[in-house]
Amino acid sequence: MDPEILRNKPYTPASDIYSLSMIMWEFTSGTPPFYHEAHDHHLCLDISKGQRPEIIKNTPKCYIDLMKKCWDSNLSNRPTIRMLENIVSEWIRCINEYYKRNSEGIYNFVVPNIDNQLEGDMIEFVEANKTLVQE
């Protein structure tokens, strides 16, 4: 639950973005956030003071960066749903192109109309996926 809600502030679209960050974290961990802690007023206070779940090893940096933006204590620093849609759409487009090229035997990761940062980010996703498969 958004720390703002825990402080009896009004529910906003930014509250949904915070909730999405917790779902993002759950994708990387396979468990709900703070599952090992009592869900009581102590946890509510800790979350209100900025406590967030520990980042899971091998999580791609671009994913971590987006997740942290989404759970930022300052609501105005959180991305909008449109911003998230654009970011994730680019990730999906780039990853799809990577797998398409590999299935065709083209093993370089040069994707037309993709900047170098996004290309590097997608390589992190591919490598993280390989690590997860091995584990």
PDB file of C-alpha atoms in Angstrom:
ATOM      1  CA  MET A   1       0.000   0.000   0.000  1.00  0.00           C
ATOM      2  CA  ASP A   2       1.248   3.446  -0.892  1.00  0.00           C
ATOM      3  CA  PRO A   3       2.920   5.229   2.049  1.00  0.00           C
ATOM      4  CA  GLU A   4       0.677   8.222   1.338  1.00  0.00           C
ATOM      5  CA  ILE A   5      -2.392   6.100   2.020  1.00  0.00           C
ATOM      6  CA  LEU A   6      -0.799   4.857   5.241  1.00  0.00           C
ATOM      7  CA  ARG A   7      -0.516   8.531   6.256  1.00  0.00           C
ATOM      8  CA  ASN A   8      -4.258   9.046   5.606  1.00  0.00           C
ATOM      9  CA  LYS A   9      -3.581  11.117   2.474  1.00  0.00           C
ATOM     10  CA  PRO A  10      -5.997  10.889  -0.484  1.00  0.00           C
ATOM     11  CA  TYR A  11      -5.705   8.067  -2.989  1.00  0.00           C
ATOM     12  CA  THR A  12      -4.181   9.258  -6.290  1.00  0.00           C
ATOM     13  CA  PRO A  13      -3.033   7.711  -9.578  1.00  0.00           C
ATOM     14  CA  ALA A  14       0.484   7.834  -8.091  1.00  0.00           C
ATOM     15  CA  SER A  15      -0.767   5.350  -5.479  1.00  0.00           C
ATOM     16  CA  ASP A  16      -1.388   2.864  -8.280  1.00  0.00           C
ATOM     17  CA  ILE A  17       2.150   3.429  -9.552  1.00  0.00           C
ATOM     18  CA  TYR A  18       3.525   2.612  -6.099  1.00  0.00           C
ATOM     19  CA  SER A  19       1.415  -0.569  -6.062  1.00  0.00           C
ATOM     20  CA  LEU A  20       2.827  -1.498  -9.465  1.00  0.00           C
ATOM     21  CA  SER A  21       6.347  -1.200  -8.036  1.00  0.00           C
ATOM     22  CA  MET A  22       5.443  -3.796  -5.421  1.00  0.00           C
ATOM     23  CA  ILE A  23       4.140  -6.104  -8.162  1.00  0.00           C
ATOM     24  CA  MET A  24       7.375  -5.521 -10.092  1.00  0.00           C
ATOM     25  CA  TRP A  25       9.326  -6.514  -6.989  1.00  0.00           C
ATOM     26  CA  GLU A  26       7.189  -9.623  -6.560  1.00  0.00           C
ATOM     27  CA  PHE A  27       7.997 -10.648 -10.147  1.00  0.00           C
ATOM     28  CA  THR A  28      11.705 -10.639  -9.301  1.00  0.00           C
ATOM     29  CA  SER A  29      11.401 -12.350  -5.931  1.00  0.00           C
ATOM     30  CA  GLY A  30       8.533 -14.777  -6.388  1.00  0.00           C
ATOM     31  CA  THR A  31       7.145 -13.699  -3.016  1.00  0.00           C
ATOM     32  CA  PRO A  32       4.997 -10.796  -1.799  1.00  0.00           C
ATOM     33  CA  PRO A  33       6.877  -7.784  -0.408  1.00  0.00           C
ATOM     34  CA  PHE A  34       7.588  -7.967   3.315  1.00  0.00           C
ATOM     35  CA  TYR A  35       6.169 -11.497   3.480  1.00  0.00           C
ATOM     36  CA  HIS A  36       8.595 -12.350   6.288  1.00  0.00           C
ATOM     37  CA  GLU A  37       7.449  -9.435   8.474  1.00  0.00           C
ATOM     38  CA  ALA A  38       4.332  -8.957  10.556  1.00  0.00           C
ATOM     39  CA  HIS A  39       1.853  -6.742   8.729  1.00  0.00           C
ATOM     40  CA  ASP A  40       1.240  -4.431  11.632  1.00  0.00           C
ATOM     41  CA  HIS A  41       1.618  -0.766  12.554  1.00  0.00           C
ATOM     42  CA  HIS A  42       5.416  -1.167  12.819  1.00  0.00           C
ATOM     43  CA  LEU A  43       5.650  -2.167   9.168  1.00  0.00           C
ATOM     44  CA  CYS A  44       3.302   0.685   8.204  1.00  0.00           C
ATOM     45  CA  LEU A  45       5.578   3.144   9.993  1.00  0.00           C
ATOM     46  CA  ASP A  46       8.690   1.672   8.394  1.00  0.00           C
ATOM     47  CA  ILE A  47       7.165   1.890   4.914  1.00  0.00           C
ATOM     48  CA  SER A  48       6.074   5.476   5.617  1.00  0.00           C
ATOM     49  CA  LYS A  49       9.668   6.262   6.579  1.00  0.00           C
ATOM     50  CA  GLY A  50      10.958   4.879   3.282  1.00  0.00           C
ATOM     51  CA  GLN A  51      11.583   1.172   3.877  1.00  0.00           C
ATOM     52  CA  ARG A  52      11.326  -0.807   0.660  1.00  0.00           C
ATOM     53  CA  PRO A  53      11.964  -4.469  -0.113  1.00  0.00           C
ATOM     54  CA  GLU A  54      15.539  -5.515  -0.732  1.00  0.00           C
ATOM     55  CA  ILE A  55      16.461  -5.643  -4.420  1.00  0.00           C
ATOM     56  CA  ILE A  56      16.803  -9.202  -5.672  1.00  0.00           C
ATOM     57  CA  LYS A  57      20.176 -10.287  -7.080  1.00  0.00           C
ATOM     58  CA  ASN A  58      20.437 -10.449 -10.902  1.00  0.00           C
ATOM     59  CA  THR A  59      17.591  -7.988 -11.441  1.00  0.00           C
ATOM     60  CA  PRO A  60      18.411  -5.884 -14.526  1.00  0.00           C
ATOM     61  CA  LYS A  61      19.496  -2.351 -13.646  1.00  0.00           C
ATOM     62  CA  CYS A  62      16.916  -0.707 -15.920  1.00  0.00           C
ATOM     63  CA  TYR A  63      14.177  -2.699 -14.164  1.00  0.00           C
ATOM     64  CA  ILE A  64      15.547  -1.699 -10.751  1.00  0.00           C
ATOM     65  CA  ASP A  65      15.699   1.957 -11.803  1.00  0.00           C
ATOM     66  CA  LEU A  66      12.091   1.930 -12.983  1.00  0.00           C
ATOM     67  CA  MET A  67      10.892   0.066  -9.899  1.00  0.00           C
ATOM     68  CA  LYS A  68      12.640   2.573  -7.619  1.00  0.00           C
ATOM     69  CA  LYS A  69      11.069   5.485  -9.519  1.00  0.00           C
ATOM     70  CA  CYS A  70       7.669   3.880  -9.057  1.00  0.00           C
ATOM     71  CA  TRP A  71       8.124   3.477  -5.302  1.00  0.00           C
ATOM     72  CA  ASP A  72       9.693   6.889  -4.756  1.00  0.00           C
ATOM     73  CA  SER A  73       8.447   8.556  -1.566  1.00  0.00           C
ATOM     74  CA  ASN A  74       7.887  11.765  -3.502  1.00  0.00           C
ATOM     75  CA  LEU A  75       4.737  11.274  -5.568  1.00  0.00           C
ATOM     76  CA  SER A  76       5.837  13.822  -8.158  1.00  0.00           C
ATOM     77  CA  ASN A  77       8.960  11.733  -8.908  1.00  0.00           C
ATOM     78  CA  ARG A  78       6.883   8.700  -9.857  1.00  0.00           C
ATOM     79  CA  PRO A  79       6.258   8.125 -13.563  1.00  0.00           C
ATOM     80  CA  THR A  80       2.781   8.408 -15.002  1.00  0.00           C
ATOM     81  CA  ILE A  81       0.999   5.425 -16.486  1.00  0.00           C
ATOM     82  CA  ARG A  82       1.695   6.823 -19.975  1.00  0.00           C
ATOM     83  CA  MET A  83       5.413   7.025 -19.207  1.00  0.00           C
ATOM     84  CA  LEU A  84       5.347   3.425 -17.977  1.00  0.00           C
ATOM     85  CA  GLU A  85       3.490   2.303 -21.074  1.00  0.00           C
ATOM     86  CA  ASN A  86       6.138   3.899 -23.308  1.00  0.00           C
ATOM     87  CA  ILE A  87       9.054   2.408 -21.364  1.00  0.00           C
ATOM     88  CA  VAL A  88       7.658  -1.109 -21.190  1.00  0.00           C
ATOM     89  CA  SER A  89       6.536  -1.007 -24.829  1.00  0.00           C
ATOM     90  CA  GLU A  90      10.097  -0.153 -25.873  1.00  0.00           C
ATOM     91  CA  TRP A  91      11.462  -2.972 -23.726  1.00  0.00           C
ATOM     92  CA  ILE A  92       9.051  -5.446 -25.311  1.00  0.00           C
ATOM     93  CA  ARG A  93       9.787  -4.233 -28.844  1.00  0.00           C
ATOM     94  CA  CYS A  94      13.516  -4.519 -28.288  1.00  0.00           C
ATOM     95  CA  ILE A  95      13.361  -7.960 -26.645  1.00  0.00           C
ATOM     96  CA  ASN A  96      11.079  -9.271 -29.393  1.00  0.00           C
ATOM     97  CA  GLU A  97      13.521  -8.026 -32.016  1.00  0.00           C
ATOM     98  CA  TYR A  98      16.402  -9.695 -30.168  1.00  0.00           C
ATOM     99  CA  TYR A  99      14.665 -13.095 -30.079  1.00  0.00           C
ATOM    100  CA  LYS A 100      13.480 -12.742 -33.689  1.00  0.00           C
ATOM    101  CA  ARG A 101      17.023 -12.051 -34.846  1.00  0.00           C
ATOM    102  CA  ASN A 102      18.430 -14.959 -32.841  1.00  0.00           C
ATOM    103  CA  SER A 103      15.832 -17.345 -34.253  1.00  0.00           C
ATOM    104  CA  GLU A 104      16.974 -16.238 -37.728  1.00  0.00           C
ATOM    105  CA  GLY A 105      20.628 -16.841 -36.849  1.00  0.00           C
ATOM    106  CA  ILE A 106      21.562 -13.151 -36.520  1.00  0.00           C
ATOM    107  CA  TYR A 107      23.367 -13.041 -33.183  1.00  0.00           C
ATOM    108  CA  ASN A 108      24.406  -9.443 -32.976  1.00  0.00           C
ATOM    109  CA  PHE A 109      22.128  -7.274 -30.890  1.00  0.00           C
ATOM    110  CA  VAL A 110      22.022  -4.247 -33.158  1.00  0.00           C
ATOM    111  CA  VAL A 111      18.361  -3.309 -33.386  1.00  0.00           C
ATOM    112  CA  PRO A 112      17.345  -0.588 -35.840  1.00  0.00           C
ATOM    113  CA  ASN A 113      16.088   2.644 -34.253  1.00  0.00           C
ATOM    114  CA  ILE A 114      17.130   1.646 -30.711  1.00  0.00           C
ATOM    115  CA  ASP A 115      19.572   3.765 -28.733  1.00  0.00           C
ATOM    116  CA  ASN A 116      22.651   2.198 -27.157  1.00  0.00           C
ATOM    117  CA  GLN A 117      21.306   2.543 -23.606  1.00  0.00           C
ATOM    118  CA  LEU A 118      18.119   0.638 -24.406  1.00  0.00           C
ATOM    119  CA  GLU A 119      20.140  -1.982 -26.258  1.00  0.00           C
ATOM    120  CA  GLY A 120      22.342  -2.449 -23.184  1.00  0.00           C
ATOM    121  CA  ASP A 121      19.295  -2.632 -20.953  1.00  0.00           C
ATOM    122  CA  MET A 122      17.782  -5.386 -23.057  1.00  0.00           C
ATOM    123  CA  ILE A 123      20.998  -7.373 -22.977  1.00  0.00           C
ATOM    124  CA  GLU A 124      20.692  -7.224 -19.172  1.00  0.00           C
ATOM    125  CA  PHE A 125      17.193  -8.717 -19.440  1.00  0.00           C
ATOM    126  CA  VAL A 126      18.439 -11.519 -21.668  1.00  0.00           C
ATOM    127  CA  GLU A 127      21.357 -12.271 -19.332  1.00  0.00           C
ATOM    128  CA  ALA A 128      19.109 -12.171 -16.253  1.00  0.00           C
ATOM    129  CA  ASN A 129      16.741 -14.582 -17.956  1.00  0.00           C
ATOM    130  CA  LYS A 130      19.618 -16.976 -18.709  1.00  0.00           C
ATOM    131  CA  THR A 131      20.713 -16.819 -15.058  1.00  0.00           C
ATOM    132  CA  LEU A 132      17.189 -17.510 -13.808  1.00  0.00           C
ATOM    133  CA  VAL A 133      16.855 -20.494 -16.136  1.00  0.00           C
ATOM    134  CA  GLN A 134      20.145 -21.905 -14.814  1.00  0.00           C
ATOM    135  CA  GLU A 135      19.105 -21.387 -11.178  1.00  0.00           C
TER     136      GLU A 135
END
